[in-house]
């Protein structure tokens, strides 16, 4: 229901602002721009879905090989004690836990192309267990919010952009992003746990979370002891070696168990094509709404208004020029990426604004995009409190990013 009103609000606000510009500023091109943005973003939504087709075909094919070979079941057993408590509605030792783990792992390694198909696979498996098909289950909401919180251990793409723009130390945002996205994930987890009355003080949950925290702390320590120019290289190599090793483990174990890996791959790949086609209407709907909201100037007005209020409060406003990235990130990943590059280009890649924009980009995920794609892929129309918790996680990530960036760079 929240998404329903918000989607309509994007159009109504855009219309009101455009009409104001036409009447009072004689901007005769504003409505032409709005209409053009609807066509452009509808085309973009289709192109994104089309681009996902190949990747999803590949990864859902590989997931089927993993299922037949038994590697997914092994992964599921490894995380079963933890996931059984975070997702109490899901049957114990269900294969979906393996898909969830694979999706989270790909996200943490910054491998977006692999993470989306794996996430859609997990969402489909949870939908099969969902008694009310049009209504998001508790398990689906927990999974989606943890995705939108965007926990990323290695922000490869951001470091690459910084390197291309000539940053003296492209990896200097690594630790700030890791810390900001950790707080985003923590708030997302806590908010959903409150709604679902999950006891996060359970010894098993604390043990797994403590292990994850120890892993993150160890990575921070390790990367702080090596030359900065090596961080991007090592993280890129390690991520892709891990990813390809997983593929080999899928195929290897399936061969050992005498599975026809080619036929299994084809069977899973067919599912990927179907899912990619299914999400087109949902993706077009959200991208067009976001497009008109941005084109009308509403996003700029929101940023300028926030800057004015912050200045009135007597707070330092040096971070305000980077705020468009923070506001755009929950709406559009590509839009936020463009704004990040624009900030680094205009203010300098090593300026406070340039670094702030980078930390904003890595602190959260594209909440509306993920909600539209993941829920749209299985036909869910009632998202319940998923959007509320996702936006709370985004807000926590943004606030943490501001505080941490000032601590590191200001």
GROMACS .gro file of C-alpha atoms in nm:
model
  410
    1UNK     CA    1   0.000   0.000   0.000
    2UNK     CA    2   0.286   0.240   0.079
    3UNK     CA    3   0.440   0.178  -0.261
    4UNK     CA    4   0.103   0.243  -0.425
    5UNK     CA    5   0.075   0.593  -0.274
    6UNK     CA    6   0.442   0.669  -0.325
    7UNK     CA    7   0.432   0.571  -0.691
    8UNK     CA    8   0.133   0.798  -0.751
    9UNK     CA    9   0.299   1.076  -0.549
   10UNK     CA   10   0.600   1.078  -0.783
   11UNK     CA   11   0.373   1.165  -1.077
   12UNK     CA   12   0.151   1.414  -0.890
   13UNK     CA   13   0.446   1.602  -0.741
   14UNK     CA   14   0.621   1.609  -1.078
   15UNK     CA   15   0.307   1.747  -1.245
   16UNK     CA   16   0.256   2.017  -0.981
   17UNK     CA   17   0.616   2.136  -1.000
   18UNK     CA   18   0.618   2.131  -1.380
   19UNK     CA   19   0.293   2.330  -1.392
   20UNK     CA   20   0.441   2.584  -1.151
   21UNK     CA   21   0.747   2.623  -1.374
   22UNK     CA   22   0.530   2.664  -1.683
   23UNK     CA   23   0.304   2.929  -1.528
   24UNK     CA   24   0.551   3.132  -1.325
   25UNK     CA   25   0.880   3.078  -1.508
   26UNK     CA   26   0.743   3.035  -1.860
   27UNK     CA   27   0.930   2.706  -1.902
   28UNK     CA   28   0.751   2.588  -2.215
   29UNK     CA   29   0.974   2.281  -2.251
   30UNK     CA   30   0.920   2.127  -1.908
   31UNK     CA   31   0.625   1.907  -2.005
   32UNK     CA   32   0.803   1.800  -2.321
   33UNK     CA   33   1.094   1.689  -2.101
   34UNK     CA   34   0.859   1.501  -1.869
   35UNK     CA   35   0.695   1.313  -2.153
   36UNK     CA   36   1.034   1.237  -2.307
   37UNK     CA   37   1.154   1.100  -1.973
   38UNK     CA   38   0.861   0.857  -1.961
   39UNK     CA   39   0.961   0.712  -2.299
   40UNK     CA   40   1.331   0.710  -2.212
   41UNK     CA   41   1.280   0.533  -1.880
   42UNK     CA   42   1.032   0.286  -2.024
   43UNK     CA   43   1.297   0.197  -2.280
   44UNK     CA   44   1.559   0.179  -2.004
   45UNK     CA   45   1.341  -0.058  -1.800
   46UNK     CA   46   1.304  -0.291  -2.098
   47UNK     CA   47   1.678  -0.275  -2.175
   48UNK     CA   48   1.770  -0.356  -1.814
   49UNK     CA   49   1.534  -0.654  -1.819
   50UNK     CA   50   1.676  -0.764  -2.152
   51UNK     CA   51   2.028  -0.728  -2.015
   52UNK     CA   52   1.934  -0.938  -1.714
   53UNK     CA   53   1.809  -1.217  -1.937
   54UNK     CA   54   2.153  -1.347  -2.030
   55UNK     CA   55   2.295  -1.317  -1.679
   56UNK     CA   56   1.991  -1.477  -1.521
   57UNK     CA   57   1.990  -1.757  -1.776
   58UNK     CA   58   2.354  -1.830  -1.687
   59UNK     CA   59   2.322  -1.817  -1.310
   60UNK     CA   60   1.990  -1.994  -1.274
   61UNK     CA   61   2.133  -2.264  -1.498
   62UNK     CA   62   2.436  -2.296  -1.272
   63UNK     CA   63   2.211  -2.297  -0.962
   64UNK     CA   64   2.021  -2.592  -1.106
   65UNK     CA   65   2.352  -2.775  -1.153
   66UNK     CA   66   2.437  -2.692  -0.792
   67UNK     CA   67   2.102  -2.824  -0.671
   68UNK     CA   68   2.133  -3.151  -0.863
   69UNK     CA   69   2.492  -3.196  -0.749
   70UNK     CA   70   2.408  -3.129  -0.384
   71UNK     CA   71   2.639  -2.831  -0.323
   72UNK     CA   72   2.341  -2.602  -0.249
   73UNK     CA   73   2.225  -2.844   0.020
   74UNK     CA   74   2.573  -2.836   0.174
   75UNK     CA   75   2.567  -2.455   0.184
   76UNK     CA   76   2.218  -2.467   0.335
   77UNK     CA   77   2.333  -2.693   0.619
   78UNK     CA   78   2.625  -2.462   0.699
   79UNK     CA   79   2.398  -2.163   0.767
   80UNK     CA   80   2.089  -2.353   0.882
   81UNK     CA   81   2.121  -2.273   1.258
   82UNK     CA   82   2.144  -1.899   1.184
   83UNK     CA   83   1.887  -1.880   0.905
   84UNK     CA   84   1.638  -2.100   1.092
   85UNK     CA   85   1.615  -1.823   1.349
   86UNK     CA   86   1.610  -1.531   1.106
   87UNK     CA   87   1.359  -1.708   0.879
   88UNK     CA   88   1.155  -1.918   1.125
   89UNK     CA   89   0.869  -1.970   0.876
   90UNK     CA   90   1.092  -2.158   0.629
   91UNK     CA   91   1.128  -2.536   0.672
   92UNK     CA   92   1.454  -2.648   0.830
   93UNK     CA   93   1.728  -2.757   0.584
   94UNK     CA   94   1.527  -2.629   0.286
   95UNK     CA   95   1.738  -2.567  -0.029
   96UNK     CA   96   1.627  -2.202  -0.029
   97UNK     CA   97   1.882  -2.135   0.247
   98UNK     CA   98   2.159  -2.219   0.002
   99UNK     CA   99   2.019  -1.970  -0.250
  100UNK     CA  100   1.991  -1.701   0.019
  101UNK     CA  101   2.351  -1.757   0.127
  102UNK     CA  102   2.477  -1.743  -0.232
  103UNK     CA  103   2.293  -1.415  -0.291
  104UNK     CA  104   2.427  -1.255   0.029
  105UNK     CA  105   2.781  -1.372  -0.055
  106UNK     CA  106   2.767  -1.223  -0.406
  107UNK     CA  107   2.636  -0.894  -0.265
  108UNK     CA  108   2.910  -0.876  -0.004
  109UNK     CA  109   3.173  -0.930  -0.273
  110UNK     CA  110   3.021  -0.650  -0.484
  111UNK     CA  111   2.926  -0.890  -0.767
  112UNK     CA  112   2.594  -0.732  -0.869
  113UNK     CA  113   2.555  -0.930  -1.191
  114UNK     CA  114   2.568  -1.258  -1.000
  115UNK     CA  115   2.371  -1.139  -0.695
  116UNK     CA  116   2.046  -1.046  -0.876
  117UNK     CA  117   1.979  -1.385  -1.042
  118UNK     CA  118   2.065  -1.565  -0.719
  119UNK     CA  119   1.832  -1.335  -0.525
  120UNK     CA  120   1.548  -1.392  -0.771
  121UNK     CA  121   1.604  -1.765  -0.741
  122UNK     CA  122   1.574  -1.742  -0.362
  123UNK     CA  123   1.263  -1.523  -0.389
  124UNK     CA  124   1.098  -1.777  -0.621
  125UNK     CA  125   1.172  -2.063  -0.382
  126UNK     CA  126   1.025  -1.866  -0.091
  127UNK     CA  127   0.719  -1.784  -0.300
  128UNK     CA  128   0.653  -2.155  -0.341
  129UNK     CA  129   0.627  -2.174   0.040
  130UNK     CA  130   0.420  -1.854   0.067
  131UNK     CA  131   0.056  -1.937   0.155
  132UNK     CA  132  -0.078  -1.601   0.032
  133UNK     CA  133   0.078  -1.550  -0.312
  134UNK     CA  134  -0.002  -1.179  -0.359
  135UNK     CA  135   0.121  -1.086  -0.009
  136UNK     CA  136   0.488  -1.079   0.091
  137UNK     CA  137   0.571  -1.338   0.357
  138UNK     CA  138   0.782  -1.259   0.663
  139UNK     CA  139   1.074  -1.452   0.515
  140UNK     CA  140   1.056  -1.261   0.185
  141UNK     CA  141   1.049  -0.928   0.369
  142UNK     CA  142   1.351  -1.017   0.582
  143UNK     CA  143   1.540  -1.129   0.272
  144UNK     CA  144   1.449  -0.819   0.072
  145UNK     CA  145   1.538  -0.571   0.348
  146UNK     CA  146   1.876  -0.736   0.406
  147UNK     CA  147   1.932  -0.701   0.030
  148UNK     CA  148   1.832  -0.335   0.024
  149UNK     CA  149   2.064  -0.259   0.315
  150UNK     CA  150   2.345  -0.341   0.073
  151UNK     CA  151   2.614  -0.496   0.298
  152UNK     CA  152   2.924  -0.485   0.077
  153UNK     CA  153   3.264  -0.595   0.200
  154UNK     CA  154   3.450  -0.505  -0.119
  155UNK     CA  155   3.307  -0.204  -0.315
  156UNK     CA  156   3.493  -0.287  -0.637
  157UNK     CA  157   3.299  -0.067  -0.881
  158UNK     CA  158   3.335   0.249  -0.669
  159UNK     CA  159   3.711   0.202  -0.635
  160UNK     CA  160   3.737   0.147  -1.011
  161UNK     CA  161   3.552   0.475  -1.083
  162UNK     CA  162   3.780   0.660  -0.842
  163UNK     CA  163   4.088   0.512  -1.008
  164UNK     CA  164   3.965   0.609  -1.356
  165UNK     CA  165   3.910   0.968  -1.240
  166UNK     CA  166   4.265   0.992  -1.107
  167UNK     CA  167   4.225   0.950  -0.731
  168UNK     CA  168   4.557   0.950  -0.547
  169UNK     CA  169   4.428   0.659  -0.334
  170UNK     CA  170   4.118   0.500  -0.494
  171UNK     CA  171   4.070   0.267  -0.198
  172UNK     CA  172   4.061   0.532   0.074
  173UNK     CA  173   3.680   0.503   0.086
  174UNK     CA  174   3.694   0.126   0.147
  175UNK     CA  175   3.671   0.131   0.528
  176UNK     CA  176   3.414   0.418   0.548
  177UNK     CA  177   3.186   0.235   0.301
  178UNK     CA  178   3.224  -0.091   0.490
  179UNK     CA  179   3.130   0.076   0.819
  180UNK     CA  180   2.837   0.272   0.672
  181UNK     CA  181   2.686  -0.030   0.498
  182UNK     CA  182   2.730  -0.237   0.815
  183UNK     CA  183   2.515   0.010   1.012
  184UNK     CA  184   2.259   0.011   0.731
  185UNK     CA  185   2.234  -0.369   0.743
  186UNK     CA  186   2.218  -0.372   1.123
  187UNK     CA  187   1.927  -0.124   1.131
  188UNK     CA  188   1.747  -0.316   0.853
  189UNK     CA  189   1.784  -0.640   1.049
  190UNK     CA  190   1.669  -0.485   1.377
  191UNK     CA  191   1.365  -0.311   1.220
  192UNK     CA  192   1.239  -0.631   1.057
  193UNK     CA  193   1.311  -0.831   1.373
  194UNK     CA  194   1.094  -0.588   1.572
  195UNK     CA  195   0.805  -0.628   1.326
  196UNK     CA  196   0.841  -1.007   1.325
  197UNK     CA  197   0.926  -1.040   1.697
  198UNK     CA  198   1.253  -1.222   1.631
  199UNK     CA  199   1.487  -1.245   1.930
  200UNK     CA  200   1.821  -1.112   1.806
  201UNK     CA  201   1.981  -1.189   2.145
  202UNK     CA  202   1.954  -1.560   2.075
  203UNK     CA  203   2.301  -1.715   2.136
  204UNK     CA  204   2.311  -1.869   1.787
  205UNK     CA  205   2.229  -1.538   1.615
  206UNK     CA  206   2.484  -1.354   1.828
  207UNK     CA  207   2.748  -1.617   1.747
  208UNK     CA  208   2.698  -1.585   1.370
  209UNK     CA  209   2.680  -1.205   1.381
  210UNK     CA  210   2.990  -1.197   1.599
  211UNK     CA  211   3.175  -1.414   1.350
  212UNK     CA  212   3.073  -1.182   1.066
  213UNK     CA  213   3.187  -0.881   1.267
  214UNK     CA  214   3.520  -1.053   1.336
  215UNK     CA  215   3.560  -1.125   0.964
  216UNK     CA  216   3.494  -0.761   0.875
  217UNK     CA  217   3.737  -0.641   1.145
  218UNK     CA  218   4.003  -0.883   1.015
  219UNK     CA  219   3.958  -0.756   0.659
  220UNK     CA  220   3.988  -0.396   0.777
  221UNK     CA  221   4.306  -0.481   0.964
  222UNK     CA  222   4.452  -0.673   0.669
  223UNK     CA  223   4.381  -0.398   0.416
  224UNK     CA  224   4.526  -0.140   0.653
  225UNK     CA  225   4.861  -0.327   0.655
  226UNK     CA  226   4.918  -0.348   0.278
  227UNK     CA  227   5.005  -0.073   0.028
  228UNK     CA  228   4.693   0.118  -0.069
  229UNK     CA  229   4.744   0.070  -0.443
  230UNK     CA  230   4.721  -0.308  -0.395
  231UNK     CA  231   4.379  -0.307  -0.227
  232UNK     CA  232   4.178  -0.267  -0.548
  233UNK     CA  233   4.384  -0.533  -0.729
  234UNK     CA  234   4.367  -0.785  -0.445
  235UNK     CA  235   3.994  -0.736  -0.385
  236UNK     CA  236   3.911  -0.767  -0.755
  237UNK     CA  237   4.121  -1.081  -0.800
  238UNK     CA  238   3.996  -1.242  -0.479
  239UNK     CA  239   3.629  -1.174  -0.560
  240UNK     CA  240   3.648  -1.326  -0.905
  241UNK     CA  241   3.861  -1.623  -0.795
  242UNK     CA  242   3.602  -1.701  -0.525
  243UNK     CA  243   3.317  -1.663  -0.773
  244UNK     CA  244   3.472  -1.891  -1.037
  245UNK     CA  245   3.572  -2.141  -0.770
  246UNK     CA  246   3.206  -2.164  -0.669
  247UNK     CA  247   3.112  -2.237  -1.031
  248UNK     CA  248   3.375  -2.511  -1.050
  249UNK     CA  249   3.254  -2.662  -0.721
  250UNK     CA  250   2.899  -2.675  -0.861
  251UNK     CA  251   3.009  -2.854  -1.175
  252UNK     CA  252   3.270  -3.075  -1.004
  253UNK     CA  253   3.041  -3.217  -0.736
  254UNK     CA  254   2.763  -3.269  -0.993
  255UNK     CA  255   3.003  -3.470  -1.211
  256UNK     CA  256   3.114  -3.676  -0.911
  257UNK     CA  257   2.749  -3.759  -0.843
  258UNK     CA  258   2.698  -3.847  -1.211
  259UNK     CA  259   2.458  -3.563  -1.285
  260UNK     CA  260   2.408  -3.465  -1.650
  261UNK     CA  261   2.537  -3.111  -1.594
  262UNK     CA  262   2.450  -2.985  -1.942
  263UNK     CA  263   2.085  -3.090  -1.923
  264UNK     CA  264   2.058  -2.955  -1.566
  265UNK     CA  265   2.203  -2.622  -1.680
  266UNK     CA  266   1.957  -2.595  -1.971
  267UNK     CA  267   1.662  -2.673  -1.744
  268UNK     CA  268   1.759  -2.399  -1.500
  269UNK     CA  269   1.847  -2.154  -1.777
  270UNK     CA  270   1.492  -2.174  -1.914
  271UNK     CA  271   1.365  -2.043  -1.579
  272UNK     CA  272   1.597  -1.743  -1.607
  273UNK     CA  273   1.442  -1.628  -1.934
  274UNK     CA  274   1.089  -1.652  -1.791
  275UNK     CA  275   1.176  -1.451  -1.480
  276UNK     CA  276   1.347  -1.176  -1.683
  277UNK     CA  277   1.034  -1.128  -1.893
  278UNK     CA  278   0.808  -1.126  -1.586
  279UNK     CA  279   0.980  -0.830  -1.419
  280UNK     CA  280   0.952  -0.591  -1.718
  281UNK     CA  281   0.620  -0.425  -1.616
  282UNK     CA  282   0.733  -0.373  -1.256
  283UNK     CA  283   1.069  -0.231  -1.359
  284UNK     CA  284   0.921   0.003  -1.619
  285UNK     CA  285   0.664   0.129  -1.366
  286UNK     CA  286   0.918   0.228  -1.102
  287UNK     CA  287   1.178   0.371  -1.342
  288UNK     CA  288   0.924   0.593  -1.521
  289UNK     CA  289   0.793   0.729  -1.188
  290UNK     CA  290   1.146   0.804  -1.067
  291UNK     CA  291   1.233   0.960  -1.404
  292UNK     CA  292   0.953   1.217  -1.402
  293UNK     CA  293   1.023   1.300  -1.036
  294UNK     CA  294   1.384   1.378  -1.118
  295UNK     CA  295   1.318   1.555  -1.450
  296UNK     CA  296   1.062   1.789  -1.294
  297UNK     CA  297   1.328   1.924  -1.061
  298UNK     CA  298   1.164   1.777  -0.749
  299UNK     CA  299   1.483   1.598  -0.647
  300UNK     CA  300   1.688   1.919  -0.675
  301UNK     CA  301   1.430   2.108  -0.470
  302UNK     CA  302   1.443   1.836  -0.202
  303UNK     CA  303   1.822   1.858  -0.182
  304UNK     CA  304   1.825   2.239  -0.174
  305UNK     CA  305   1.556   2.241   0.093
  306UNK     CA  306   1.754   1.998   0.307
  307UNK     CA  307   2.064   2.213   0.267
  308UNK     CA  308   1.872   2.523   0.378
  309UNK     CA  309   1.733   2.349   0.688
  310UNK     CA  310   2.074   2.208   0.777
  311UNK     CA  311   2.230   2.555   0.750
  312UNK     CA  312   1.955   2.700   0.972
  313UNK     CA  313   2.035   2.437   1.233
  314UNK     CA  314   2.394   2.557   1.241
  315UNK     CA  315   2.534   2.224   1.115
  316UNK     CA  316   2.829   2.215   0.877
  317UNK     CA  317   2.692   2.193   0.521
  318UNK     CA  318   3.003   2.075   0.334
  319UNK     CA  319   2.834   1.739   0.265
  320UNK     CA  320   2.521   1.890   0.107
  321UNK     CA  321   2.654   1.896  -0.255
  322UNK     CA  322   2.687   1.516  -0.232
  323UNK     CA  323   2.329   1.467  -0.104
  324UNK     CA  324   2.182   1.405  -0.453
  325UNK     CA  325   2.369   1.073  -0.456
  326UNK     CA  326   2.215   0.979  -0.119
  327UNK     CA  327   1.862   1.066  -0.232
  328UNK     CA  328   1.900   0.901  -0.572
  329UNK     CA  329   2.055   0.573  -0.450
  330UNK     CA  330   1.731   0.419  -0.312
  331UNK     CA  331   1.557   0.519  -0.636
  332UNK     CA  332   1.807   0.434  -0.910
  333UNK     CA  333   2.149   0.273  -0.898
  334UNK     CA  334   2.256   0.404  -1.239
  335UNK     CA  335   2.124   0.752  -1.154
  336UNK     CA  336   2.317   0.759  -0.826
  337UNK     CA  337   2.628   0.634  -1.003
  338UNK     CA  338   2.602   0.917  -1.256
  339UNK     CA  339   2.559   1.173  -0.979
  340UNK     CA  340   2.860   1.030  -0.796
  341UNK     CA  341   3.078   1.065  -1.104
  342UNK     CA  342   2.942   1.415  -1.160
  343UNK     CA  343   3.031   1.516  -0.801
  344UNK     CA  344   3.382   1.373  -0.830
  345UNK     CA  345   3.433   1.547  -1.164
  346UNK     CA  346   3.301   1.888  -1.055
  347UNK     CA  347   3.448   1.904  -0.704
  348UNK     CA  348   3.752   1.680  -0.750
  349UNK     CA  349   3.780   1.307  -0.697
  350UNK     CA  350   3.984   1.356  -0.378
  351UNK     CA  351   3.776   1.645  -0.244
  352UNK     CA  352   3.554   1.599   0.059
  353UNK     CA  353   3.243   1.611  -0.165
  354UNK     CA  354   3.395   1.355  -0.404
  355UNK     CA  355   3.473   1.114  -0.123
  356UNK     CA  356   3.139   1.183   0.046
  357UNK     CA  357   2.957   1.096  -0.279
  358UNK     CA  358   3.152   0.769  -0.299
  359UNK     CA  359   3.061   0.673   0.057
  360UNK     CA  360   2.693   0.758  -0.009
  361UNK     CA  361   2.702   0.538  -0.320
  362UNK     CA  362   2.832   0.241  -0.123
  363UNK     CA  363   2.631   0.288   0.197
  364UNK     CA  364   2.293   0.154   0.077
  365UNK     CA  365   2.126  -0.027  -0.210
  366UNK     CA  366   1.857   0.063  -0.467
  367UNK     CA  367   1.554  -0.008  -0.247
  368UNK     CA  368   1.280   0.070  -0.501
  369UNK     CA  369   1.457  -0.118  -0.780
  370UNK     CA  370   1.509  -0.428  -0.564
  371UNK     CA  371   1.152  -0.417  -0.436
  372UNK     CA  372   1.011  -0.383  -0.788
  373UNK     CA  373   1.230  -0.656  -0.937
  374UNK     CA  374   1.226  -0.910  -0.654
  375UNK     CA  375   0.859  -0.885  -0.563
  376UNK     CA  376   0.758  -0.831  -0.925
  377UNK     CA  377   0.934  -1.151  -1.034
  378UNK     CA  378   0.693  -1.358  -0.823
  379UNK     CA  379   0.382  -1.142  -0.860
  380UNK     CA  380   0.369  -0.999  -0.506
  381UNK     CA  381   0.143  -0.692  -0.489
  382UNK     CA  382   0.122  -0.632  -0.111
  383UNK     CA  383   0.469  -0.552   0.019
  384UNK     CA  384   0.348  -0.483   0.378
  385UNK     CA  385   0.627  -0.317   0.583
  386UNK     CA  386   0.913  -0.410   0.346
  387UNK     CA  387   0.946  -0.059   0.202
  388UNK     CA  388   0.933   0.105   0.546
  389UNK     CA  389   1.213  -0.115   0.684
  390UNK     CA  390   1.414  -0.080   0.364
  391UNK     CA  391   1.398   0.299   0.381
  392UNK     CA  392   1.491   0.293   0.751
  393UNK     CA  393   1.801   0.095   0.657
  394UNK     CA  394   1.876   0.350   0.382
  395UNK     CA  395   1.839   0.638   0.628
  396UNK     CA  396   2.072   0.469   0.875
  397UNK     CA  397   2.328   0.414   0.599
  398UNK     CA  398   2.310   0.778   0.489
  399UNK     CA  399   2.344   0.917   0.843
  400UNK     CA  400   2.629   0.677   0.917
  401UNK     CA  401   2.798   0.774   0.590
  402UNK     CA  402   2.788   1.146   0.684
  403UNK     CA  403   2.926   1.087   1.033
  404UNK     CA  404   3.199   0.845   0.916
  405UNK     CA  405   3.304   1.063   0.619
  406UNK     CA  406   3.351   1.362   0.851
  407UNK     CA  407   3.553   1.142   1.086
  408UNK     CA  408   3.781   1.013   0.807
  409UNK     CA  409   3.804   1.297   0.555
  410UNK     CA  410   3.697   1.632   0.702
   0.00000   0.00000   0.00000
